[in-house]
JSON list of C-alpha atoms in Angstrom, two decimals:
[
{"chain": "A", "resi": 1, "resn": "MET", "atom": "CA", "xyz": [-7.41, 12.16, 23.32]},
{"chain": "A", "resi": 2, "resn": "LEU", "atom": "CA", "xyz": [-7.96, 14.04, 20.05]},
{"chain": "A", "resi": 3, "resn": "GLY", "atom": "CA", "xyz": [-9.93, 11.44, 18.12]},
{"chain": "A", "resi": 4, "resn": "HIS", "atom": "CA", "xyz": [-11.51, 9.00, 20.54]},
{"chain": "A", "resi": 5, "resn": "HIS", "atom": "CA", "xyz": [-11.56, 11.22, 23.67]},
{"chain": "A", "resi": 6, "resn": "TYR", "atom": "CA", "xyz": [-10.39, 8.29, 25.77]},
{"chain": "A", "resi": 7, "resn": "THR", "atom": "CA", "xyz": [-8.19, 10.69, 27.70]},
{"chain": "A", "resi": 8, "resn": "ARG", "atom": "CA", "xyz": [-8.44, 14.41, 28.39]},
{"chain": "A", "resi": 9, "resn": "THR", "atom": "CA", "xyz": [-4.84, 15.68, 28.55]},
{"chain": "A", "resi": 10, "resn": "PHE", "atom": "CA", "xyz": [-1.44, 14.84, 27.09]},
{"chain": "A", "resi": 11, "resn": "LEU", "atom": "CA", "xyz": [-0.22, 13.90, 30.56]},
{"chain": "A", "resi": 12, "resn": "GLU", "atom": "CA", "xyz": [-3.10, 11.48, 31.04]},
{"chain": "A", "resi": 13, "resn": "THR", "atom": "CA", "xyz": [-2.48, 10.11, 27.54]},
{"chain": "A", "resi": 14, "resn": "ALA", "atom": "CA", "xyz": [1.22, 9.54, 28.29]},
{"chain": "A", "resi": 15, "resn": "VAL", "atom": "CA", "xyz": [0.37, 7.61, 31.43]},
{"chain": "A", "resi": 16, "resn": "ALA", "atom": "CA", "xyz": [-2.26, 5.48, 29.67]},
{"chain": "A", "resi": 17, "resn": "SER", "atom": "CA", "xyz": [0.14, 4.75, 26.80]},
{"chain": "A", "resi": 18, "resn": "MET", "atom": "CA", "xyz": [2.98, 3.73, 29.12]},
{"chain": "A", "resi": 19, "resn": "ASN", "atom": "CA", "xyz": [0.64, 1.47, 31.12]},
{"chain": "A", "resi": 20, "resn": "ALA", "atom": "CA", "xyz": [-0.48, -0.13, 27.86]},
{"chain": "A", "resi": 21, "resn": "SER", "atom": "CA", "xyz": [3.18, -0.94, 27.00]},
{"chain": "A", "resi": 22, "resn": "CYS", "atom": "CA", "xyz": [3.41, 1.63, 24.22]},
{"chain": "A", "resi": 23, "resn": "ASN", "atom": "CA", "xyz": [7.02, 2.73, 23.93]},
{"chain": "A", "resi": 24, "resn": "LEU", "atom": "CA", "xyz": [7.11, 4.84, 20.78]},
{"chain": "A", "resi": 25, "resn": "GLU", "atom": "CA", "xyz": [5.09, 7.86, 19.74]},
{"chain": "A", "resi": 26, "resn": "LEU", "atom": "CA", "xyz": [4.28, 8.90, 16.20]},
{"chain": "A", "resi": 27, "resn": "SER", "atom": "CA", "xyz": [3.62, 12.53, 17.01]},
{"chain": "A", "resi": 28, "resn": "TYR", "atom": "CA", "xyz": [2.02, 15.23, 14.92]},
{"chain": "A", "resi": 29, "resn": "GLY", "atom": "CA", "xyz": [5.25, 17.20, 14.86]},
{"chain": "A", "resi": 30, "resn": "MET", "atom": "CA", "xyz": [4.30, 19.19, 17.92]},
{"chain": "A", "resi": 31, "resn": "ARG", "atom": "CA", "xyz": [7.17, 20.07, 20.19]},
{"chain": "A", "resi": 32, "resn": "ASN", "atom": "CA", "xyz": [4.89, 19.61, 23.16]},
{"chain": "A", "resi": 33, "resn": "ASN", "atom": "CA", "xyz": [3.86, 16.09, 22.18]},
{"chain": "A", "resi": 34, "resn": "VAL", "atom": "CA", "xyz": [2.49, 13.32, 24.38]},
{"chain": "A", "resi": 35, "resn": "PHE", "atom": "CA", "xyz": [5.69, 11.60, 25.48]},
{"chain": "A", "resi": 36, "resn": "MET", "atom": "CA", "xyz": [7.30, 14.91, 26.45]},
{"chain": "A", "resi": 37, "resn": "HIS", "atom": "CA", "xyz": [5.04, 14.59, 29.51]},
{"chain": "A", "resi": 38, "resn": "ILE", "atom": "CA", "xyz": [6.68, 11.37, 30.70]},
{"chain": "A", "resi": 39, "resn": "PRO", "atom": "CA", "xyz": [9.09, 13.21, 33.07]},
{"chain": "A", "resi": 40, "resn": "GLN", "atom": "CA", "xyz": [6.10, 14.91, 34.68]},
{"chain": "A", "resi": 41, "resn": "ALA", "atom": "CA", "xyz": [4.26, 11.60, 34.97]},
{"chain": "A", "resi": 42, "resn": "LEU", "atom": "CA", "xyz": [7.37, 10.07, 36.58]},
{"chain": "A", "resi": 43, "resn": "ALA", "atom": "CA", "xyz": [7.72, 12.98, 39.04]},
{"chain": "A", "resi": 44, "resn": "MET", "atom": "CA", "xyz": [4.06, 12.68, 40.00]},
{"chain": "A", "resi": 45, "resn": "GLY", "atom": "CA", "xyz": [4.38, 8.94, 40.58]},
{"chain": "A", "resi": 46, "resn": "ASN", "atom": "CA", "xyz": [1.95, 7.98, 37.82]},
{"chain": "A", "resi": 47, "resn": "ILE", "atom": "CA", "xyz": [4.62, 5.70, 36.33]},
{"chain": "A", "resi": 48, "resn": "THR", "atom": "CA", "xyz": [7.72, 4.16, 37.83]},
{"chain": "A", "resi": 49, "resn": "LEU", "atom": "CA", "xyz": [11.34, 4.39, 36.77]},
{"chain": "A", "resi": 50, "resn": "GLN", "atom": "CA", "xyz": [11.38, 0.64, 36.24]},
{"chain": "A", "resi": 51, "resn": "MET", "atom": "CA", "xyz": [8.41, 0.90, 33.88]},
{"chain": "A", "resi": 52, "resn": "LEU", "atom": "CA", "xyz": [10.21, 3.62, 31.95]},
{"chain": "A", "resi": 53, "resn": "ARG", "atom": "CA", "xyz": [13.33, 1.45, 31.66]},
{"chain": "A", "resi": 54, "resn": "ASP", "atom": "CA", "xyz": [11.23, -1.49, 30.49]},
{"chain": "A", "resi": 55, "resn": "ARG", "atom": "CA", "xyz": [9.69, 0.65, 27.74]},
{"chain": "A", "resi": 56, "resn": "VAL", "atom": "CA", "xyz": [12.99, 2.14, 26.57]},
{"chain": "A", "resi": 57, "resn": "ARG", "atom": "CA", "xyz": [15.02, -1.08, 26.57]},
{"chain": "A", "resi": 58, "resn": "PRO", "atom": "CA", "xyz": [13.49, -2.60, 23.38]},
{"chain": "A", "resi": 59, "resn": "LEU", "atom": "CA", "xyz": [14.04, 0.65, 21.51]},
{"chain": "A", "resi": 60, "resn": "PHE", "atom": "CA", "xyz": [17.73, 0.79, 22.22]},
{"chain": "A", "resi": 61, "resn": "TYR", "atom": "CA", "xyz": [18.11, -2.95, 21.73]},
{"chain": "A", "resi": 62, "resn": "THR", "atom": "CA", "xyz": [16.76, -2.51, 18.20]},
{"chain": "A", "resi": 63, "resn": "ARG", "atom": "CA", "xyz": [18.95, 0.50, 17.53]},
{"chain": "A", "resi": 64, "resn": "MET", "atom": "CA", "xyz": [21.98, -1.45, 18.69]},
{"chain": "A", "resi": 65, "resn": "ARG", "atom": "CA", "xyz": [21.10, -4.36, 16.40]},
{"chain": "A", "resi": 66, "resn": "LEU", "atom": "CA", "xyz": [20.86, -1.88, 13.52]},
{"chain": "A", "resi": 67, "resn": "GLY", "atom": "CA", "xyz": [24.36, -0.66, 14.34]},
{"chain": "A", "resi": 68, "resn": "GLU", "atom": "CA", "xyz": [23.33, 2.92, 15.04]},
{"chain": "A", "resi": 69, "resn": "PHE", "atom": "CA", "xyz": [25.88, 3.21, 17.86]},
{"chain": "A", "resi": 70, "resn": "ASP", "atom": "CA", "xyz": [28.72, 1.51, 15.97]},
{"chain": "A", "resi": 71, "resn": "PRO", "atom": "CA", "xyz": [31.45, 3.38, 14.06]},
{"chain": "A", "resi": 72, "resn": "PRO", "atom": "CA", "xyz": [30.24, 4.00, 10.47]},
{"chain": "A", "resi": 73, "resn": "ALA", "atom": "CA", "xyz": [32.90, 1.65, 9.10]},
{"chain": "A", "resi": 74, "resn": "MET", "atom": "CA", "xyz": [31.33, -1.22, 11.03]},
{"chain": "A", "resi": 75, "resn": "ASN", "atom": "CA", "xyz": [27.80, -0.54, 9.81]},
{"chain": "A", "resi": 76, "resn": "PRO", "atom": "CA", "xyz": [26.99, -2.15, 6.44]},
{"chain": "A", "resi": 77, "resn": "TYR", "atom": "CA", "xyz": [24.10, 0.29, 5.92]},
{"chain": "A", "resi": 78, "resn": "SER", "atom": "CA", "xyz": [26.51, 3.23, 5.83]},
{"chain": "A", "resi": 79, "resn": "THR", "atom": "CA", "xyz": [28.00, 1.98, 2.55]},
{"chain": "A", "resi": 80, "resn": "LEU", "atom": "CA", "xyz": [24.67, 2.10, 0.72]},
{"chain": "A", "resi": 81, "resn": "ASP", "atom": "CA", "xyz": [24.10, 4.93, -1.72]},
{"chain": "A", "resi": 82, "resn": "LEU", "atom": "CA", "xyz": [21.53, 5.93, -4.33]},
{"chain": "A", "resi": 83, "resn": "SER", "atom": "CA", "xyz": [22.86, 3.37, -6.79]},
{"chain": "A", "resi": 84, "resn": "VAL", "atom": "CA", "xyz": [20.80, 0.67, -5.05]},
{"chain": "A", "resi": 85, "resn": "VAL", "atom": "CA", "xyz": [17.54, 2.56, -5.63]},
{"chain": "A", "resi": 86, "resn": "GLN", "atom": "CA", "xyz": [15.64, 0.93, -8.52]},
{"chain": "A", "resi": 87, "resn": "SER", "atom": "CA", "xyz": [18.64, -1.30, -9.15]},
{"chain": "A", "resi": 88, "resn": "PRO", "atom": "CA", "xyz": [18.11, -4.40, -11.33]},
{"chain": "A", "resi": 89, "resn": "GLU", "atom": "CA", "xyz": [18.59, -6.64, -8.31]},
{"chain": "A", "resi": 90, "resn": "HIS", "atom": "CA", "xyz": [15.90, -4.85, -6.33]},
{"chain": "A", "resi": 91, "resn": "ARG", "atom": "CA", "xyz": [13.49, -4.70, -9.26]},
{"chain": "A", "resi": 92, "resn": "ASN", "atom": "CA", "xyz": [13.95, -8.43, -9.87]},
{"chain": "A", "resi": 93, "resn": "LEU", "atom": "CA", "xyz": [13.27, -9.09, -6.19]},
{"chain": "A", "resi": 94, "resn": "SER", "atom": "CA", "xyz": [10.13, -6.93, -6.35]},
{"chain": "A", "resi": 95, "resn": "LEU", "atom": "CA", "xyz": [8.95, -8.89, -9.37]},
{"chain": "A", "resi": 96, "resn": "GLU", "atom": "CA", "xyz": [9.55, -12.17, -7.56]},
{"chain": "A", "resi": 97, "resn": "ALA", "atom": "CA", "xyz": [7.67, -10.91, -4.49]},
{"chain": "A", "resi": 98, "resn": "ALA", "atom": "CA", "xyz": [4.74, -9.81, -6.66]},
{"chain": "A", "resi": 99, "resn": "VAL", "atom": "CA", "xyz": [4.53, -13.14, -8.45]},
{"chain": "A", "resi": 100, "resn": "LYS", "atom": "CA", "xyz": [4.68, -15.12, -5.21]},
{"chain": "A", "resi": 101, "resn": "SER", "atom": "CA", "xyz": [2.13, -12.96, -3.39]},
{"chain": "A", "resi": 102, "resn": "PHE", "atom": "CA", "xyz": [-0.72, -13.06, -5.92]},
{"chain": "A", "resi": 103, "resn": "VAL", "atom": "CA", "xyz": [-3.91, -14.52, -4.44]},
{"chain": "A", "resi": 104, "resn": "LEU", "atom": "CA", "xyz": [-6.18, -16.42, -6.83]},
{"chain": "A", "resi": 105, "resn": "LEU", "atom": "CA", "xyz": [-9.67, -16.62, -5.36]},
{"chain": "A", "resi": 106, "resn": "LYS", "atom": "CA", "xyz": [-11.34, -18.57, -8.14]},
{"chain": "A", "resi": 107, "resn": "ASN", "atom": "CA", "xyz": [-10.32, -20.30, -11.36]},
{"chain": "A", "resi": 108, "resn": "VAL", "atom": "CA", "xyz": [-13.40, -21.66, -13.09]},
{"chain": "A", "resi": 109, "resn": "ARG", "atom": "CA", "xyz": [-12.61, -24.31, -15.71]},
{"chain": "A", "resi": 110, "resn": "GLY", "atom": "CA", "xyz": [-8.89, -23.61, -15.42]},
{"chain": "A", "resi": 111, "resn": "THR", "atom": "CA", "xyz": [-9.09, -20.33, -17.31]},
{"chain": "A", "resi": 112, "resn": "LEU", "atom": "CA", "xyz": [-5.86, -19.12, -15.76]},
{"chain": "A", "resi": 113, "resn": "PRO", "atom": "CA", "xyz": [-3.00, -18.78, -16.32]},
{"chain": "A", "resi": 114, "resn": "LEU", "atom": "CA", "xyz": [-3.10, -17.01, -19.66]},
{"chain": "A", "resi": 115, "resn": "ARG", "atom": "CA", "xyz": [-0.16, -18.53, -21.50]},
{"chain": "A", "resi": 116, "resn": "ALA", "atom": "CA", "xyz": [1.61, -16.62, -24.23]},
{"chain": "A", "resi": 117, "resn": "ARG", "atom": "CA", "xyz": [1.62, -19.65, -26.53]},
{"chain": "A", "resi": 118, "resn": "ASP", "atom": "CA", "xyz": [-2.16, -19.98, -26.20]},
{"chain": "A", "resi": 119, "resn": "LEU", "atom": "CA", "xyz": [-2.76, -16.30, -26.98]},
{"chain": "A", "resi": 120, "resn": "ALA", "atom": "CA", "xyz": [-0.82, -16.13, -30.24]},
{"chain": "A", "resi": 121, "resn": "GLY", "atom": "CA", "xyz": [-3.12, -14.52, -32.79]},
{"chain": "A", "resi": 122, "resn": "LYS", "atom": "CA", "xyz": [-6.00, -14.29, -30.30]},
{"chain": "A", "resi": 123, "resn": "ARG", "atom": "CA", "xyz": [-7.93, -11.13, -29.42]},
{"chain": "A", "resi": 124, "resn": "LEU", "atom": "CA", "xyz": [-7.50, -9.98, -25.83]},
{"chain": "A", "resi": 125, "resn": "ALA", "atom": "CA", "xyz": [-9.48, -7.13, -24.27]},
{"chain": "A", "resi": 126, "resn": "VAL", "atom": "CA", "xyz": [-8.15, -5.26, -21.22]},
{"chain": "A", "resi": 127, "resn": "VAL", "atom": "CA", "xyz": [-10.76, -3.01, -19.62]},
{"chain": "A", "resi": 128, "resn": "GLY", "atom": "CA", "xyz": [-11.40, -1.06, -16.43]},
{"chain": "A", "resi": 129, "resn": "PRO", "atom": "CA", "xyz": [-10.09, 2.04, -14.64]},
{"chain": "A", "resi": 130, "resn": "PHE", "atom": "CA", "xyz": [-7.08, 0.09, -13.34]},
{"chain": "A", "resi": 131, "resn": "ALA", "atom": "CA", "xyz": [-6.10, -1.37, -16.71]},
{"chain": "A", "resi": 132, "resn": "ASP", "atom": "CA", "xyz": [-3.74, 1.39, -17.80]},
{"chain": "A", "resi": 133, "resn": "ASN", "atom": "CA", "xyz": [-3.52, 4.03, -15.07]},
{"chain": "A", "resi": 134, "resn": "PRO", "atom": "CA", "xyz": [-0.15, 3.85, -13.27]},
{"chain": "A", "resi": 135, "resn": "ARG", "atom": "CA", "xyz": [-1.19, 6.37, -10.63]},
{"chain": "A", "resi": 136, "resn": "VAL", "atom": "CA", "xyz": [-3.92, 4.20, -9.10]},
{"chain": "A", "resi": 137, "resn": "LEU", "atom": "CA", "xyz": [-1.88, 1.00, -8.89]},
{"chain": "A", "resi": 138, "resn": "PHE", "atom": "CA", "xyz": [-0.08, 1.92, -5.69]},
{"chain": "A", "resi": 139, "resn": "GLY", "atom": "CA", "xyz": [-1.49, 1.74, -2.18]},
{"chain": "A", "resi": 140, "resn": "ASP", "atom": "CA", "xyz": [-1.32, 4.20, 0.66]},
{"chain": "A", "resi": 141, "resn": "TYR", "atom": "CA", "xyz": [2.24, 5.00, 1.79]},
{"chain": "A", "resi": 142, "resn": "ALA", "atom": "CA", "xyz": [3.67, 3.21, -1.25]},
{"chain": "A", "resi": 143, "resn": "PRO", "atom": "CA", "xyz": [6.76, 4.64, -2.95]},
{"chain": "A", "resi": 144, "resn": "VAL", "atom": "CA", "xyz": [6.14, 5.32, -6.62]},
{"chain": "A", "resi": 145, "resn": "PRO", "atom": "CA", "xyz": [8.93, 4.00, -8.87]},
{"chain": "A", "resi": 146, "resn": "GLU", "atom": "CA", "xyz": [10.23, 5.52, -12.06]},
{"chain": "A", "resi": 147, "resn": "PRO", "atom": "CA", "xyz": [7.50, 5.57, -14.73]},
{"chain": "A", "resi": 148, "resn": "ARG", "atom": "CA", "xyz": [9.58, 3.46, -17.09]},
{"chain": "A", "resi": 149, "resn": "TYR", "atom": "CA", "xyz": [9.50, 0.63, -14.57]},
{"chain": "A", "resi": 150, "resn": "ILE", "atom": "CA", "xyz": [5.72, 0.67, -14.08]},
{"chain": "A", "resi": 151, "resn": "TYR", "atom": "CA", "xyz": [3.92, -2.05, -15.99]},
{"chain": "A", "resi": 152, "resn": "THR", "atom": "CA", "xyz": [0.18, -1.58, -16.02]},
{"chain": "A", "resi": 153, "resn": "PRO", "atom": "CA", "xyz": [-1.93, -4.64, -16.88]},
{"chain": "A", "resi": 154, "resn": "ARG", "atom": "CA", "xyz": [-2.34, -3.28, -20.40]},
{"chain": "A", "resi": 155, "resn": "ARG", "atom": "CA", "xyz": [1.36, -2.68, -20.89]},
{"chain": "A", "resi": 156, "resn": "GLY", "atom": "CA", "xyz": [2.24, -6.11, -19.53]},
{"chain": "A", "resi": 157, "resn": "LEU", "atom": "CA", "xyz": [-0.31, -7.99, -21.63]},
{"chain": "A", "resi": 158, "resn": "GLU", "atom": "CA", "xyz": [0.76, -6.11, -24.76]},
{"chain": "A", "resi": 159, "resn": "THR", "atom": "CA", "xyz": [4.11, -7.89, -24.49]},
{"chain": "A", "resi": 160, "resn": "LEU", "atom": "CA", "xyz": [2.31, -11.14, -25.38]},
{"chain": "A", "resi": 161, "resn": "MET", "atom": "CA", "xyz": [1.69, -12.31, -28.94]},
{"chain": "A", "resi": 162, "resn": "ALA", "atom": "CA", "xyz": [-1.95, -11.24, -28.81]},
{"chain": "A", "resi": 163, "resn": "ASN", "atom": "CA", "xyz": [-4.06, -8.55, -30.43]},
{"chain": "A", "resi": 164, "resn": "VAL", "atom": "CA", "xyz": [-4.86, -6.37, -27.40]},
{"chain": "A", "resi": 165, "resn": "SER", "atom": "CA", "xyz": [-7.75, -3.91, -27.30]},
{"chain": "A", "resi": 166, "resn": "PHE", "atom": "CA", "xyz": [-8.19, -1.49, -24.39]},
{"chain": "A", "resi": 167, "resn": "ALA", "atom": "CA", "xyz": [-10.98, 0.53, -22.81]},
{"chain": "A", "resi": 168, "resn": "ALA", "atom": "CA", "xyz": [-10.90, 2.21, -19.42]},
{"chain": "A", "resi": 169, "resn": "GLY", "atom": "CA", "xyz": [-14.65, 2.72, -19.22]},
{"chain": "A", "resi": 170, "resn": "CYS", "atom": "CA", "xyz": [-14.00, 5.04, -16.29]},
{"chain": "A", "resi": 171, "resn": "ARG", "atom": "CA", "xyz": [-11.13, 7.49, -16.06]},
{"chain": "A", "resi": 172, "resn": "GLU", "atom": "CA", "xyz": [-10.73, 7.17, -12.30]},
{"chain": "A", "resi": 173, "resn": "PRO", "atom": "CA", "xyz": [-11.60, 4.66, -9.54]},
{"chain": "A", "resi": 174, "resn": "ARG", "atom": "CA", "xyz": [-14.72, 6.49, -8.36]},
{"chain": "A", "resi": 175, "resn": "CYS", "atom": "CA", "xyz": [-16.17, 5.73, -11.79]},
{"chain": "A", "resi": 176, "resn": "GLN", "atom": "CA", "xyz": [-18.87, 8.39, -11.68]},
{"chain": "A", "resi": 177, "resn": "GLN", "atom": "CA", "xyz": [-18.92, 8.73, -15.47]},
{"chain": "A", "resi": 178, "resn": "TYR", "atom": "CA", "xyz": [-18.99, 5.38, -17.27]},
{"chain": "A", "resi": 179, "resn": "SER", "atom": "CA", "xyz": [-18.86, 4.72, -21.01]},
{"chain": "A", "resi": 180, "resn": "ARG", "atom": "CA", "xyz": [-20.65, 1.46, -21.74]},
{"chain": "A", "resi": 181, "resn": "ALA", "atom": "CA", "xyz": [-20.10, 1.89, -25.46]},
{"chain": "A", "resi": 182, "resn": "GLU", "atom": "CA", "xyz": [-16.34, 2.14, -24.98]},
{"chain": "A", "resi": 183, "resn": "VAL", "atom": "CA", "xyz": [-16.22, -1.14, -23.06]},
{"chain": "A", "resi": 184, "resn": "ALA", "atom": "CA", "xyz": [-18.60, -2.90, -25.43]},
{"chain": "A", "resi": 185, "resn": "SER", "atom": "CA", "xyz": [-16.43, -1.93, -28.39]},
{"chain": "A", "resi": 186, "resn": "ALA", "atom": "CA", "xyz": [-13.31, -3.36, -26.76]},
{"chain": "A", "resi": 187, "resn": "VAL", "atom": "CA", "xyz": [-14.79, -6.68, -25.63]},
{"chain": "A", "resi": 188, "resn": "GLY", "atom": "CA", "xyz": [-17.15, -7.30, -28.51]},
{"chain": "A", "resi": 189, "resn": "ALA", "atom": "CA", "xyz": [-14.90, -9.57, -30.58]},
{"chain": "A", "resi": 190, "resn": "ALA", "atom": "CA", "xyz": [-12.43, -10.60, -27.87]},
{"chain": "A", "resi": 191, "resn": "ASP", "atom": "CA", "xyz": [-11.48, -14.21, -27.19]},
{"chain": "A", "resi": 192, "resn": "ALA", "atom": "CA", "xyz": [-10.56, -13.32, -23.60]},
{"chain": "A", "resi": 193, "resn": "VAL", "atom": "CA", "xyz": [-11.31, -10.31, -21.38]},
{"chain": "A", "resi": 194, "resn": "VAL", "atom": "CA", "xyz": [-9.23, -9.04, -18.46]},
{"chain": "A", "resi": 195, "resn": "VAL", "atom": "CA", "xyz": [-11.20, -6.66, -16.22]},
{"chain": "A", "resi": 196, "resn": "CYS", "atom": "CA", "xyz": [-9.15, -4.46, -13.89]},
{"chain": "A", "resi": 197, "resn": "LEU", "atom": "CA", "xyz": [-11.13, -2.96, -11.02]},
{"chain": "A", "resi": 198, "resn": "GLY", "atom": "CA", "xyz": [-10.46, -1.70, -7.51]},
{"chain": "A", "resi": 199, "resn": "THR", "atom": "CA", "xyz": [-10.48, 1.28, -5.20]},
{"chain": "A", "resi": 200, "resn": "GLY", "atom": "CA", "xyz": [-7.10, 2.99, -4.99]},
{"chain": "A", "resi": 201, "resn": "THR", "atom": "CA", "xyz": [-6.15, 5.83, -2.70]},
{"chain": "A", "resi": 202, "resn": "ASP", "atom": "CA", "xyz": [-8.78, 8.08, -4.29]},
{"chain": "A", "resi": 203, "resn": "VAL", "atom": "CA", "xyz": [-11.42, 5.97, -2.53]},
{"chain": "A", "resi": 204, "resn": "GLU", "atom": "CA", "xyz": [-9.77, 4.59, 0.60]},
{"chain": "A", "resi": 205, "resn": "THR", "atom": "CA", "xyz": [-6.63, 5.32, 2.57]},
{"chain": "A", "resi": 206, "resn": "GLU", "atom": "CA", "xyz": [-5.69, 5.78, 6.19]},
{"chain": "A", "resi": 207, "resn": "ALA", "atom": "CA", "xyz": [-8.47, 7.86, 7.80]},
{"chain": "A", "resi": 208, "resn": "LYS", "atom": "CA", "xyz": [-10.61, 7.43, 4.69]},
{"chain": "A", "resi": 209, "resn": "ASP", "atom": "CA", "xyz": [-12.71, 4.36, 5.48]},
{"chain": "A", "resi": 210, "resn": "ARG", "atom": "CA", "xyz": [-15.71, 3.00, 3.62]},
{"chain": "A", "resi": 211, "resn": "ARG", "atom": "CA", "xyz": [-19.04, 1.75, 4.92]},
{"chain": "A", "resi": 212, "resn": "ASP", "atom": "CA", "xyz": [-19.20, -1.25, 2.58]},
{"chain": "A", "resi": 213, "resn": "LEU", "atom": "CA", "xyz": [-16.99, -3.35, 0.31]},
{"chain": "A", "resi": 214, "resn": "SER", "atom": "CA", "xyz": [-18.90, -2.68, -2.90]},
{"chain": "A", "resi": 215, "resn": "LEU", "atom": "CA", "xyz": [-17.02, -1.61, -6.01]},
{"chain": "A", "resi": 216, "resn": "PRO", "atom": "CA", "xyz": [-17.17, 2.18, -6.30]},
{"chain": "A", "resi": 217, "resn": "GLY", "atom": "CA", "xyz": [-19.34, 4.01, -8.80]},
{"chain": "A", "resi": 218, "resn": "HIS", "atom": "CA", "xyz": [-20.26, 2.11, -11.95]},
{"chain": "A", "resi": 219, "resn": "GLN", "atom": "CA", "xyz": [-17.47, -0.47, -11.66]},
{"chain": "A", "resi": 220, "resn": "LEU", "atom": "CA", "xyz": [-19.84, -3.38, -11.00]},
{"chain": "A", "resi": 221, "resn": "GLU", "atom": "CA", "xyz": [-21.87, -2.34, -14.03]},
{"chain": "A", "resi": 222, "resn": "LEU", "atom": "CA", "xyz": [-18.64, -2.24, -16.05]},
{"chain": "A", "resi": 223, "resn": "LEU", "atom": "CA", "xyz": [-17.79, -5.76, -14.91]},
{"chain": "A", "resi": 224, "resn": "GLN", "atom": "CA", "xyz": [-21.22, -7.09, -15.83]},
{"chain": "A", "resi": 225, "resn": "ASP", "atom": "CA", "xyz": [-21.05, -5.46, -19.27]},
{"chain": "A", "resi": 226, "resn": "ALA", "atom": "CA", "xyz": [-17.57, -6.87, -19.88]},
{"chain": "A", "resi": 227, "resn": "VAL", "atom": "CA", "xyz": [-18.38, -10.51, -19.08]},
{"chain": "A", "resi": 228, "resn": "GLN", "atom": "CA", "xyz": [-21.99, -10.86, -20.25]}
]
C-alpha cells in the first residue's frame, strides 16, 4: 500500500495478505497496523474464520516447538545467559562456518591457498578499502562482535611468517578519493598481493539498491593498479 500502491487501505491490505497466505506482519510500530484490521475483515466476510485459523496454526505450532508455553524449567533456552555471548565455543563455530562457506570463483595456476610455510620471508601486500577496516566487513543486520575478536584481512595475514605491507588506497567503500601512489608503494616489491574490495552497507543495504554490479568509485582502478 505504502510503497507499491497495490492496495489502497490497511483493511484491503490485510485481506490481500491473508489471501496470499501471509500470517505474520512486520509492522512499522504503528498501533493501528495492517493486521489489526483482520477482525473487521472477518466481520465483513472478506475472510473466513477457517482461513484465519489456518494462518494462525503454524505460528502457534512454532511457538509450542520453541517451548514458549512450557514452564521455564522445561525450556532449555531459559537457562541461557550472557556467558554464551562471544563464548569460545561460539567463536570457534563461527570460524568453522566462515571457512566452510568461502566461495572460490577462480584459482589460476593454483595460486591459492596461501600457505604459511610458503610465505616465510616473502613480501605480501594487502591493499584495498576492505583490507583493514573492521566497520565495513559486516553486512546489513549483522551483529558486530567485540573489536578484539575482529580479524581484518590485514590482521589475519600478519599472523603469518611474511613481511606484510598495507595500503587502503581508499578510506571507505565508495572510494571517491583514491591514492594510486599509496597502493603502488605497497605492491611495488611484493611477491604476492591480496586485494580486498567490496561494497559494504555504505553502498548497499535493504532499501538501498544499486543499478549495476560494478565496483564503487575507483575500486576497479585500484584493482588494476595492484595487479598490473
